[in-house]
């Protein structure tokens, strides 16, 4: 069953240098787990509650693949910079 990682930025980037380092490291590390980007900071149209500042949604074959990507040493090396750049929330949701 497919699984999705959703990452939401809860406000503007607060440290541009950290965010730039996150993006640099992300581009430098090849993706070893198949994923499909579904949304990368597209326009947000809130219908209930306050909209986040930005959203990324990635599709994986299953929860195990999503965890493997997130927990990989390559992504963990990069994600620390994203987390220092602002306020974020991320989660995995199972599809149907």
Tab-separated table of N, CA, C and O in Angstrom:
chain	number	residue	atom	x	y	z
A	1	UNK	N	0.842	-1.164	0.000
A	1	UNK	CA	0.000	0.000	0.000
A	1	UNK	C	0.894	1.235	0.000
A	1	UNK	O	1.878	1.288	0.730
A	2	UNK	N	0.597	2.244	-0.822
A	2	UNK	CA	1.466	3.418	-0.883
A	2	UNK	C	1.482	4.171	0.444
A	2	UNK	O	0.560	4.075	1.251
A	3	UNK	N	2.542	4.913	0.645
A	3	UNK	CA	2.679	5.756	1.828
A	3	UNK	C	3.231	7.101	1.377
A	3	UNK	O	3.912	7.194	0.352
A	4	UNK	N	2.921	8.114	2.133
A	4	UNK	CA	3.300	9.472	1.781
A	4	UNK	C	4.017	10.135	2.950
A	4	UNK	O	3.569	10.024	4.092
A	5	UNK	N	5.106	10.809	2.655
A	5	UNK	CA	5.729	11.680	3.647
A	5	UNK	C	5.247	13.088	3.326
A	5	UNK	O	5.341	13.547	2.179
A	6	UNK	N	4.714	13.736	4.347
A	6	UNK	CA	4.253	15.112	4.224
A	6	UNK	C	5.116	15.961	5.157
A	6	UNK	O	5.248	15.645	6.339
A	7	UNK	N	5.706	17.002	4.620
A	7	UNK	CA	6.531	17.933	5.395
A	7	UNK	C	5.885	19.310	5.263
A	7	UNK	O	5.610	19.762	4.152
A	8	UNK	N	5.624	19.927	6.415
A	8	UNK	CA	4.996	21.247	6.411
A	8	UNK	C	5.892	22.255	7.129
A	8	UNK	O	6.351	21.987	8.236
A	9	UNK	N	6.102	23.374	6.486
A	9	UNK	CA	6.840	24.473	7.124
A	9	UNK	C	5.800	25.378	7.781
A	9	UNK	O	4.866	25.840	7.143
A	10	UNK	N	5.974	25.623	9.064
A	10	UNK	CA	4.981	26.346	9.850
A	10	UNK	C	5.219	27.850	9.894
A	10	UNK	O	4.634	28.537	10.709
A	11	UNK	N	6.048	28.373	9.052
A	11	UNK	CA	6.335	29.800	8.979
A	11	UNK	C	7.475	30.000	8.015
A	11	UNK	O	7.995	29.034	7.449
A	12	UNK	N	7.889	31.224	7.817
A	12	UNK	CA	8.986	31.458	6.875
A	12	UNK	C	10.293	30.852	7.373
A	12	UNK	O	10.463	30.619	8.577
A	13	UNK	N	11.188	30.585	6.441
A	13	UNK	CA	12.522	30.103	6.794
A	13	UNK	C	13.176	31.169	7.667
A	13	UNK	O	13.169	32.352	7.331
A	14	UNK	N	13.741	30.735	8.791
A	14	UNK	CA	14.354	31.666	9.742
A	14	UNK	C	15.873	31.726	9.591
A	14	UNK	O	16.493	32.683	10.042
A	15	UNK	N	16.470	30.712	8.998
A	15	UNK	CA	17.914	30.697	8.800
A	15	UNK	C	18.194	30.246	7.368
A	15	UNK	O	18.211	29.042	7.072
A	16	UNK	N	18.387	31.203	6.485
A	16	UNK	CA	18.574	30.908	5.059
A	16	UNK	C	19.820	30.062	4.804
A	16	UNK	O	19.830	29.238	3.893
A	17	UNK	N	20.881	30.267	5.591
A	17	UNK	CA	22.107	29.494	5.393
A	17	UNK	C	21.880	28.016	5.695
A	17	UNK	O	22.348	27.141	4.954
A	18	UNK	N	21.172	27.717	6.781
A	18	UNK	CA	20.869	26.320	7.122
A	18	UNK	C	19.983	25.691	6.050
A	18	UNK	O	20.193	24.553	5.647
A	19	UNK	N	19.009	26.441	5.577
A	19	UNK	CA	18.109	25.906	4.555
A	19	UNK	C	18.870	25.665	3.250
A	19	UNK	O	18.661	24.645	2.581
A	20	UNK	N	19.765	26.560	2.898
A	20	UNK	CA	20.582	26.372	1.693
A	20	UNK	C	21.456	25.132	1.825
A	20	UNK	O	21.632	24.383	0.855
A	21	UNK	N	21.995	24.885	3.009
A	21	UNK	CA	22.826	23.695	3.225
A	21	UNK	C	21.974	22.428	3.120
A	21	UNK	O	22.406	21.419	2.558
A	22	UNK	N	20.759	22.465	3.635
A	22	UNK	CA	19.831	21.329	3.499
A	22	UNK	C	19.590	21.024	2.024
A	22	UNK	O	19.693	19.870	1.590
A	23	UNK	N	19.286	22.035	1.242
A	23	UNK	CA	19.027	21.816	-0.183
A	23	UNK	C	20.283	21.313	-0.900
A	23	UNK	O	20.198	20.426	-1.741
A	24	UNK	N	21.454	21.876	-0.563
A	24	UNK	CA	22.703	21.442	-1.192
A	24	UNK	C	22.967	19.969	-0.908
A	24	UNK	O	23.272	19.196	-1.814
A	25	UNK	N	22.824	19.574	0.346
A	25	UNK	CA	23.079	18.178	0.709
A	25	UNK	C	22.039	17.254	0.074
A	25	UNK	O	22.355	16.129	-0.320
A	26	UNK	N	20.814	17.711	-0.021
A	26	UNK	CA	19.775	16.904	-0.664
A	26	UNK	C	20.085	16.635	-2.123
A	26	UNK	O	19.918	15.524	-2.617
A	27	UNK	N	20.547	17.655	-2.821
A	27	UNK	CA	20.899	17.491	-4.243
A	27	UNK	C	22.144	16.637	-4.412
A	27	UNK	O	22.297	15.948	-5.423
A	28	UNK	N	23.057	16.673	-3.447
A	28	UNK	CA	24.328	15.954	-3.559
A	28	UNK	C	24.190	14.460	-3.306
A	28	UNK	O	25.050	13.690	-3.703
A	29	UNK	N	23.107	14.056	-2.629
A	29	UNK	CA	22.939	12.643	-2.271
A	29	UNK	C	21.911	11.983	-3.181
A	29	UNK	O	20.753	12.396	-3.197
A	30	UNK	N	22.308	10.973	-3.923
A	30	UNK	CA	21.352	10.286	-4.789
A	30	UNK	C	20.288	9.568	-3.956
A	30	UNK	O	20.563	9.064	-2.875
A	31	UNK	N	19.080	9.571	-4.467
A	31	UNK	CA	17.966	8.888	-3.797
A	31	UNK	C	18.113	7.396	-4.049
A	31	UNK	O	18.172	6.955	-5.194
A	32	UNK	N	18.161	6.612	-2.972
A	32	UNK	CA	18.343	5.167	-3.097
A	32	UNK	C	17.034	4.406	-2.959
A	32	UNK	O	16.992	3.208	-3.195
A	33	UNK	N	15.977	5.099	-2.559
A	33	UNK	CA	14.655	4.491	-2.399
A	33	UNK	C	13.736	5.151	-3.422
A	33	UNK	O	13.691	6.379	-3.502
A	34	UNK	N	13.014	4.363	-4.213
A	34	UNK	CA	12.123	4.979	-5.200
A	34	UNK	C	11.080	5.870	-4.517
A	34	UNK	O	10.445	5.471	-3.546
A	35	UNK	N	10.953	7.087	-5.028
A	35	UNK	CA	9.933	7.999	-4.528
A	35	UNK	C	9.405	8.827	-5.677
A	35	UNK	O	10.053	8.976	-6.710
A	36	UNK	N	8.210	9.358	-5.474
A	36	UNK	CA	7.587	10.199	-6.491
A	36	UNK	C	7.186	11.509	-5.823
A	36	UNK	O	6.328	11.516	-4.942
A	37	UNK	N	7.790	12.630	-6.218
A	37	UNK	CA	7.361	13.915	-5.664
A	37	UNK	C	5.953	14.245	-6.167
A	37	UNK	O	5.697	14.202	-7.370
A	38	UNK	N	5.057	14.534	-5.252
A	38	UNK	CA	3.685	14.885	-5.619
A	38	UNK	C	3.431	16.383	-5.490
A	38	UNK	O	2.627	16.936	-6.231
A	39	UNK	N	4.066	17.008	-4.529
A	39	UNK	CA	3.917	18.450	-4.332
A	39	UNK	C	5.205	18.987	-3.733
A	39	UNK	O	5.716	18.436	-2.756
A	40	UNK	N	5.731	20.057	-4.330
A	40	UNK	CA	6.950	20.694	-3.834
A	40	UNK	C	6.682	22.199	-3.741
A	40	UNK	O	6.928	22.936	-4.683
A	41	UNK	N	6.140	22.606	-2.614
A	41	UNK	CA	5.859	24.019	-2.335
A	41	UNK	C	4.937	24.648	-3.367
A	41	UNK	O	5.131	25.790	-3.775
A	42	UNK	N	3.913	23.902	-3.767
A	42	UNK	CA	2.909	24.446	-4.672
A	42	UNK	C	2.007	25.437	-3.946
A	42	UNK	O	2.072	25.607	-2.726
A	43	UNK	N	1.156	26.108	-4.707
A	43	UNK	CA	0.201	27.057	-4.131
A	43	UNK	C	-0.713	26.318	-3.152
A	43	UNK	O	-1.163	25.202	-3.418
A	44	UNK	N	-0.981	26.947	-2.017
A	44	UNK	CA	-1.826	26.357	-0.972
A	44	UNK	C	-3.157	27.103	-0.954
A	44	UNK	O	-3.185	28.338	-0.942
A	45	UNK	N	-4.236	26.336	-0.942
A	45	UNK	CA	-5.587	26.898	-0.918
A	45	UNK	C	-6.288	26.366	0.326
A	45	UNK	O	-6.925	25.302	0.280
A	46	UNK	N	-6.182	27.063	1.463
A	46	UNK	CA	-6.759	26.538	2.700
A	46	UNK	C	-8.281	26.465	2.621
A	46	UNK	O	-8.922	27.341	2.042
A	47	UNK	N	-8.828	25.397	3.184
A	47	UNK	CA	-10.278	25.271	3.273
A	47	UNK	C	-10.738	25.115	4.723
A	47	UNK	O	-11.905	25.333	5.014
A	48	UNK	N	-9.836	24.745	5.613
A	48	UNK	CA	-10.128	24.657	7.045
A	48	UNK	C	-8.869	25.029	7.812
A	48	UNK	O	-7.804	24.486	7.550
A	49	UNK	N	-8.953	25.904	8.761
A	49	UNK	CA	-7.819	26.276	9.581
A	49	UNK	C	-6.797	27.101	8.827
A	49	UNK	O	-6.989	27.494	7.675
A	50	UNK	N	-5.693	27.349	9.500
A	50	UNK	CA	-4.623	28.158	8.943
A	50	UNK	C	-3.707	27.311	8.066
A	50	UNK	O	-3.331	26.205	8.440
A	51	UNK	N	-3.369	27.830	6.923
A	51	UNK	CA	-2.501	27.102	5.995
A	51	UNK	C	-1.050	27.161	6.468
A	51	UNK	O	-0.618	28.180	7.005
A	52	UNK	N	-0.286	26.084	6.271
A	52	UNK	CA	1.158	26.157	6.540
A	52	UNK	C	1.817	27.067	5.514
A	52	UNK	O	1.221	27.414	4.490
A	53	UNK	N	3.053	27.427	5.774
A	53	UNK	CA	3.803	28.297	4.881
A	53	UNK	C	4.278	27.544	3.632
A	53	UNK	O	4.472	28.141	2.587
A	54	UNK	N	4.471	26.252	3.751
A	54	UNK	CA	4.917	25.445	2.623
A	54	UNK	C	4.675	23.977	2.885
A	54	UNK	O	4.650	23.544	4.036
A	55	UNK	N	4.469	23.206	1.812
A	55	UNK	CA	4.190	21.774	1.937
A	55	UNK	C	4.955	21.007	0.862
A	55	UNK	O	5.014	21.429	-0.291
A	56	UNK	N	5.526	19.875	1.280
A	56	UNK	CA	6.135	18.908	0.359
A	56	UNK	C	5.441	17.577	0.609
A	56	UNK	O	5.222	17.195	1.764
A	57	UNK	N	5.079	16.881	-0.456
A	57	UNK	CA	4.470	15.560	-0.308
A	57	UNK	C	5.165	14.607	-1.276
A	57	UNK	O	5.252	14.871	-2.477
A	58	UNK	N	5.682	13.507	-0.722
A	58	UNK	CA	6.403	12.494	-1.486
A	58	UNK	C	5.697	11.155	-1.365
A	58	UNK	O	5.269	10.782	-0.272
A	59	UNK	N	5.592	10.421	-2.461
A	59	UNK	CA	4.949	9.106	-2.462
A	59	UNK	C	6.010	8.015	-2.497
A	59	UNK	O	6.984	8.103	-3.249
A	60	UNK	N	5.779	6.987	-1.681
A	60	UNK	CA	6.650	5.809	-1.614
A	60	UNK	C	5.814	4.557	-1.811
A	60	UNK	O	4.588	4.587	-1.678
A	61	UNK	N	6.474	3.441	-2.083
A	61	UNK	CA	5.762	2.180	-2.285
A	61	UNK	C	5.020	1.735	-1.035
A	61	UNK	O	3.944	1.145	-1.124
A	62	UNK	N	5.599	1.985	0.137
A	62	UNK	CA	4.980	1.568	1.392
A	62	UNK	C	5.646	2.319	2.548
A	62	UNK	O	6.591	3.084	2.344
A	63	UNK	N	5.137	2.099	3.751
A	63	UNK	CA	5.674	2.783	4.934
A	63	UNK	C	7.144	2.440	5.147
A	63	UNK	O	7.955	3.304	5.498
A	64	UNK	N	7.499	1.190	4.917
A	64	UNK	CA	8.888	0.773	5.119
A	64	UNK	C	9.830	1.545	4.199
A	64	UNK	O	10.923	1.947	4.612
A	65	UNK	N	9.427	1.755	2.953
A	65	UNK	CA	10.263	2.516	2.014
A	65	UNK	C	10.363	3.979	2.444
A	65	UNK	O	11.438	4.584	2.360
A	66	UNK	N	9.260	4.544	2.914
A	66	UNK	CA	9.277	5.930	3.395
A	66	UNK	C	10.215	6.065	4.586
A	66	UNK	O	11.020	7.001	4.651
A	67	UNK	N	10.144	5.133	5.525
A	67	UNK	CA	11.037	5.175	6.696
A	67	UNK	C	12.490	4.978	6.271
A	67	UNK	O	13.385	5.623	6.797
A	68	UNK	N	12.714	4.074	5.318
A	68	UNK	CA	14.077	3.826	4.854
A	68	UNK	C	14.679	5.091	4.260
A	68	UNK	O	15.849	5.407	4.499
A	69	UNK	N	13.889	5.831	3.489
A	69	UNK	CA	14.384	7.082	2.915
A	69	UNK	C	14.655	8.103	4.021
A	69	UNK	O	15.738	8.689	4.080
A	70	UNK	N	13.678	8.311	4.905
A	70	UNK	CA	13.826	9.322	5.952
A	70	UNK	C	14.975	8.979	6.896
A	70	UNK	O	15.743	9.857	7.296
A	71	UNK	N	15.098	7.712	7.263
A	71	UNK	CA	16.114	7.287	8.223
A	71	UNK	C	17.493	7.056	7.608
A	71	UNK	O	18.443	6.775	8.330
A	72	UNK	N	17.604	7.169	6.293
A	72	UNK	CA	18.892	6.908	5.640
A	72	UNK	C	19.958	7.881	6.158
A	72	UNK	O	19.658	9.036	6.486
A	73	UNK	N	21.202	7.420	6.242
A	73	UNK	CA	22.279	8.308	6.693
A	73	UNK	C	22.387	9.574	5.834
A	73	UNK	O	22.650	10.657	6.343
A	74	UNK	N	22.147	9.434	4.539
A	74	UNK	CA	22.249	10.581	3.640
A	74	UNK	C	21.197	11.640	3.982
A	74	UNK	O	21.515	12.838	4.054
A	75	UNK	N	19.949	11.205	4.186
A	75	UNK	CA	18.917	12.198	4.503
A	75	UNK	C	19.092	12.734	5.920
A	75	UNK	O	18.898	13.928	6.163
A	76	UNK	N	19.482	11.896	6.844
A	76	UNK	CA	19.687	12.367	8.212
A	76	UNK	C	20.815	13.396	8.277
A	76	UNK	O	20.768	14.316	9.099
A	77	UNK	N	21.807	13.273	7.411
A	77	UNK	CA	22.868	14.264	7.346
A	77	UNK	C	22.331	15.611	6.875
A	77	UNK	O	22.781	16.664	7.319
A	78	UNK	N	21.342	15.597	5.989
A	78	UNK	CA	20.766	16.836	5.455
A	78	UNK	C	19.673	17.411	6.351
A	78	UNK	O	19.607	18.624	6.559
A	79	UNK	N	18.813	16.552	6.886
A	79	UNK	CA	17.605	17.034	7.574
A	79	UNK	C	17.920	17.887	8.797
A	79	UNK	O	17.155	18.783	9.149
A	80	UNK	N	19.040	17.651	9.437
A	80	UNK	CA	19.392	18.466	10.608
A	80	UNK	C	19.453	19.946	10.236
A	80	UNK	O	19.111	20.822	11.044
A	81	UNK	N	19.832	20.261	9.020
A	81	UNK	CA	19.913	21.647	8.572
A	81	UNK	C	18.518	22.220	8.322
A	81	UNK	O	18.261	23.384	8.644
A	82	UNK	N	17.626	21.402	7.762
A	82	UNK	CA	16.247	21.874	7.569
A	82	UNK	C	15.616	22.183	8.919
A	82	UNK	O	14.980	23.221	9.095
A	83	UNK	N	15.807	21.290	9.878
A	83	UNK	CA	15.196	21.473	11.193
A	83	UNK	C	15.717	22.726	11.898
A	83	UNK	O	14.980	23.359	12.657
A	84	UNK	N	16.963	23.087	11.640
A	84	UNK	CA	17.517	24.304	12.245
A	84	UNK	C	17.103	25.570	11.495
A	84	UNK	O	17.294	26.671	11.991
A	85	UNK	N	16.542	25.418	10.303
A	85	UNK	CA	16.221	26.587	9.482
A	85	UNK	C	14.870	27.215	9.792
A	85	UNK	O	14.587	28.317	9.346
A	86	UNK	N	14.018	26.528	10.543
A	86	UNK	CA	12.691	27.066	10.826
A	86	UNK	C	11.861	26.070	11.605
A	86	UNK	O	12.381	25.119	12.192
A	87	UNK	N	10.547	26.290	11.600
A	87	UNK	CA	9.604	25.408	12.309
A	87	UNK	C	8.930	24.480	11.306
A	87	UNK	O	8.282	24.940	10.364
A	88	UNK	N	9.088	23.190	11.553
A	88	UNK	CA	8.622	22.170	10.607
A	88	UNK	C	7.821	21.093	11.315
A	88	UNK	O	8.027	20.824	12.493
A	89	UNK	N	6.942	20.445	10.561
A	89	UNK	CA	6.272	19.214	10.996
A	89	UNK	C	6.388	18.242	9.838
A	89	UNK	O	6.312	18.628	8.679
A	90	UNK	N	6.542	16.963	10.154
A	90	UNK	CA	6.613	15.930	9.117
A	90	UNK	C	5.969	14.674	9.643
A	90	UNK	O	6.038	14.382	10.849
A	91	UNK	N	5.350	13.915	8.744
A	91	UNK	CA	4.734	12.653	9.137
A	91	UNK	C	4.577	11.767	7.919
A	91	UNK	O	4.667	12.229	6.779
A	92	UNK	N	4.373	10.478	8.211
A	92	UNK	CA	4.067	9.495	7.170
A	92	UNK	C	2.597	9.156	7.303
A	92	UNK	O	2.108	8.917	8.415
A	93	UNK	N	1.901	9.125	6.189
A	93	UNK	CA	0.501	8.704	6.179
A	93	UNK	C	0.354	7.587	5.162
A	93	UNK	O	0.934	7.626	4.081
A	94	UNK	N	-0.376	6.543	5.563
A	94	UNK	CA	-0.616	5.414	4.651
A	94	UNK	C	-1.717	5.755	3.676
A	94	UNK	O	-2.706	6.391	4.030
A	95	UNK	N	-1.529	5.291	2.431
A	95	UNK	CA	-2.535	5.485	1.407
A	95	UNK	C	-3.495	4.315	1.355
A	95	UNK	O	-3.535	3.471	2.257
A	96	UNK	N	-4.261	4.272	0.301
A	96	UNK	CA	-5.246	3.209	0.129
A	96	UNK	C	-4.921	2.405	-1.111
A	96	UNK	O	-4.279	2.855	-1.995
